[in-house]
Short mmCIF file of N, CA and C in Angstrom, two decimals:
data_model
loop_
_atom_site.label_atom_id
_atom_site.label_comp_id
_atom_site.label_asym_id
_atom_site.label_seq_id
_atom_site.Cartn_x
_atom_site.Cartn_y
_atom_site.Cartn_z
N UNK M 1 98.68 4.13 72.24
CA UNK M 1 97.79 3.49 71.29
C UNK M 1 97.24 4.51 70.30
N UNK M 2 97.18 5.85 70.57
CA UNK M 2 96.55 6.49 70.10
C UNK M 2 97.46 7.08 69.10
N UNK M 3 98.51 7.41 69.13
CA UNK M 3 99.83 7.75 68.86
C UNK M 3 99.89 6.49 67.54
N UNK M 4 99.55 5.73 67.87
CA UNK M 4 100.02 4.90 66.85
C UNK M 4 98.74 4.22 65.68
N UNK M 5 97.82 4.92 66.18
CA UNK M 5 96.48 4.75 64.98
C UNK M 5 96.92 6.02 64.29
N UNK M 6 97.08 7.20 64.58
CA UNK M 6 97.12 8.13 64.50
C UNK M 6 98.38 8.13 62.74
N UNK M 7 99.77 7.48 63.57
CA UNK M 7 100.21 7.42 62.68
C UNK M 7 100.14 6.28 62.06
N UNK M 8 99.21 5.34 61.43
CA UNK M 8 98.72 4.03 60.42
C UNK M 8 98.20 4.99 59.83
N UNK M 9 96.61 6.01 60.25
CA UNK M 9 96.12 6.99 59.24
C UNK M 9 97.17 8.19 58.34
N UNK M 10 98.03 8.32 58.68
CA UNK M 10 98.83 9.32 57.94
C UNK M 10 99.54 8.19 57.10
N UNK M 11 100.26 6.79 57.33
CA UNK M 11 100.88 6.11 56.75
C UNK M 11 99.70 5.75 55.47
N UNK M 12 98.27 5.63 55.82
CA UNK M 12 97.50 5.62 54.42
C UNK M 12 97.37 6.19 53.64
N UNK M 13 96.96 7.95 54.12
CA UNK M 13 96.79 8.94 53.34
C UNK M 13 98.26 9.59 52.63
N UNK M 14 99.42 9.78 53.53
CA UNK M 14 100.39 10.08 53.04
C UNK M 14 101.46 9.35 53.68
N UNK M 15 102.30 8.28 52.99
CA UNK M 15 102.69 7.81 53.32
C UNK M 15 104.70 7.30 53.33
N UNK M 16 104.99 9.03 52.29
CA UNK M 16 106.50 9.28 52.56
C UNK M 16 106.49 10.20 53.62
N UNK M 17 105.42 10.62 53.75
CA UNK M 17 105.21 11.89 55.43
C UNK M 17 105.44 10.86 56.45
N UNK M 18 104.84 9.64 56.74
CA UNK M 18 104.92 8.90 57.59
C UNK M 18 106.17 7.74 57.52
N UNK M 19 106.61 7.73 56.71
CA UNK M 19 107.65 6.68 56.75
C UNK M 19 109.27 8.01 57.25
N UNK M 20 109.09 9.21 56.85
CA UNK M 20 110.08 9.86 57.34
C UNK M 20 109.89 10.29 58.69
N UNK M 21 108.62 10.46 59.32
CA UNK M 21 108.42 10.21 60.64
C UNK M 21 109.19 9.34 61.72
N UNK M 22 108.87 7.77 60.99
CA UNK M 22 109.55 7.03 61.29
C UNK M 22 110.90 6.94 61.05
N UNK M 23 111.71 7.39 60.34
CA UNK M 23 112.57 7.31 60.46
C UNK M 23 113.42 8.68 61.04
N UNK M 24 112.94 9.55 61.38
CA UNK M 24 113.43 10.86 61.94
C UNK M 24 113.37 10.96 63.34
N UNK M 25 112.10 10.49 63.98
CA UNK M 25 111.88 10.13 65.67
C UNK M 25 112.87 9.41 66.29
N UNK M 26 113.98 8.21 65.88
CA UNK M 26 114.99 8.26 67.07
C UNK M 26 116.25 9.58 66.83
N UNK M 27 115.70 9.78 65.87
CA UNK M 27 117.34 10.81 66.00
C UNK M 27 116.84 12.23 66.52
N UNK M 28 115.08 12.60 66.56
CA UNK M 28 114.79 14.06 67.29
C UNK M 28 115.11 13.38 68.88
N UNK M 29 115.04 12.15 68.85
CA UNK M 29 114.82 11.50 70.39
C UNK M 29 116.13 12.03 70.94
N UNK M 30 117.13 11.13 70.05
CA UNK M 30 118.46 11.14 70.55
C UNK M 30 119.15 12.70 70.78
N UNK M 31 118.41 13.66 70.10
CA UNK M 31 118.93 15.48 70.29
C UNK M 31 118.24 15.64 71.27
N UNK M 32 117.40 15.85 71.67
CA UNK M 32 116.22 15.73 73.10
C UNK M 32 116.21 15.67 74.19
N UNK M 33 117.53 14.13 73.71
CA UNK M 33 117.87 13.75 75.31
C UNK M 33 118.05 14.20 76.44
N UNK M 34 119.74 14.99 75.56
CA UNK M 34 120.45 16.49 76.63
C UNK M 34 119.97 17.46 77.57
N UNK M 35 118.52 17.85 76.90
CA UNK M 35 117.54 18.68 77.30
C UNK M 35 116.53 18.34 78.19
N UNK M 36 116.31 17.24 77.95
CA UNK M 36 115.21 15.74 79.36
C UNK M 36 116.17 15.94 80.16
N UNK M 37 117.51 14.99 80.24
CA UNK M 37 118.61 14.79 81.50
C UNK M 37 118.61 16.17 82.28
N UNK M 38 119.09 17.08 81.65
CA UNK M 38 119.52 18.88 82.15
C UNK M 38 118.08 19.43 82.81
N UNK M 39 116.97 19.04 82.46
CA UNK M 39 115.52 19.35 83.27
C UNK M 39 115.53 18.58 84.32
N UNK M 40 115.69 16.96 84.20
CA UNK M 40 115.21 16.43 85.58
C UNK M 40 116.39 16.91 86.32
N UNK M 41 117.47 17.33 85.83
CA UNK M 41 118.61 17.69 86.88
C UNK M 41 118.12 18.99 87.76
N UNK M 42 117.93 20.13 86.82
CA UNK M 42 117.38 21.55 87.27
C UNK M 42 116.10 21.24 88.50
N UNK M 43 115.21 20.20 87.90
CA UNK M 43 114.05 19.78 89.22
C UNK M 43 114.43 19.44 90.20
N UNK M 44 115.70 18.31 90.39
CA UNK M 44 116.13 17.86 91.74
C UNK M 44 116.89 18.93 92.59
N UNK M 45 117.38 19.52 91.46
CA UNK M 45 118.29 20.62 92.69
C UNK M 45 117.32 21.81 92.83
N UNK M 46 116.43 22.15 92.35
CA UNK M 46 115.58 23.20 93.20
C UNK M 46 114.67 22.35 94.00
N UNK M 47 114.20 20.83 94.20
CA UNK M 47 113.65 20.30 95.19
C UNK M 47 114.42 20.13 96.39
N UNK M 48 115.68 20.09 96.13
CA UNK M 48 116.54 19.87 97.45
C UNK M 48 116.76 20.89 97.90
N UNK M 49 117.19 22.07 97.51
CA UNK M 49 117.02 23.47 97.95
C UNK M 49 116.00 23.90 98.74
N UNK M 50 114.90 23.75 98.04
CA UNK M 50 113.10 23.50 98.96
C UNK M 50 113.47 23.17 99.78
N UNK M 51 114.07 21.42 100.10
CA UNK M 51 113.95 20.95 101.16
C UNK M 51 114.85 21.15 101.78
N UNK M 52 116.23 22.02 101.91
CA UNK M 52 117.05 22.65 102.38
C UNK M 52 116.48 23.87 103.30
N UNK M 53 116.06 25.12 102.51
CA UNK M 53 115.36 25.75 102.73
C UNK M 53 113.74 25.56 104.04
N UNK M 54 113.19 24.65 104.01
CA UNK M 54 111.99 24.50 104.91
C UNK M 54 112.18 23.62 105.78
N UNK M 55 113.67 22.99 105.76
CA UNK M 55 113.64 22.40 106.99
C UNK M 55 113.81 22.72 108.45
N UNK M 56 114.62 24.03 108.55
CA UNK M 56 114.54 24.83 109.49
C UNK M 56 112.76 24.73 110.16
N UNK M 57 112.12 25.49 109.33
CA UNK M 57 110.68 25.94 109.87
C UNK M 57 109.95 24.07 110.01
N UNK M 58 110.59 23.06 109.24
CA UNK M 58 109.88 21.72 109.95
C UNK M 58 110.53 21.54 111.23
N UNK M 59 111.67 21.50 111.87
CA UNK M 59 112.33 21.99 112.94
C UNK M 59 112.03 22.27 114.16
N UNK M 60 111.23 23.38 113.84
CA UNK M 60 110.70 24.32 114.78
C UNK M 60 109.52 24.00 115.02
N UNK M 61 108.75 23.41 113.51
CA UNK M 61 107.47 23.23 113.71
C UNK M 61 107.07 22.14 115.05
N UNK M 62 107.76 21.34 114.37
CA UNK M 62 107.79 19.86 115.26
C UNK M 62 108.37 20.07 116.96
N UNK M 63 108.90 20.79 117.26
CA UNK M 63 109.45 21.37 118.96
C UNK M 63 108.71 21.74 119.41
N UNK M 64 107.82 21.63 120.56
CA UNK M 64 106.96 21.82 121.55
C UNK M 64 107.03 22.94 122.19
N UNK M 65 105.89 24.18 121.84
CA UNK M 65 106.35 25.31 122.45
C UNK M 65 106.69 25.76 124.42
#
């Protein structure tokens, strides 16, 4: 919501700044993408690693000395 008052006030005051806004945001979106997908990828595989990694010591934890 805020995002979008934000840009109505620039569409008043300047308003080829804001209309190229609009029309430039799906295509920074669409370059972007590659770089979103390739991050949440990099997060899952060092979370599974984590959980690769510490499952040994949950393992052990959980066995009754």
């Amino acid at each position: 919501m805020v995002a979008f008052l934000l840009w109505l006030l620039l569409l008043v005051f300047c308003w080829p700044l804001a209309l190229l806004a609009l029309v430039l945001y799906p295509i920074v979106w669409l370059l972007v993408l590659p770089f979103r997908l390739v991050g949440i990828t990099v997060t899952a595989v060092f979370s599974f690693l984590g959980a690769m990694l510490m499952l040994p010591a949950r393992v052990l934890r959980g066995r009754p000395a």
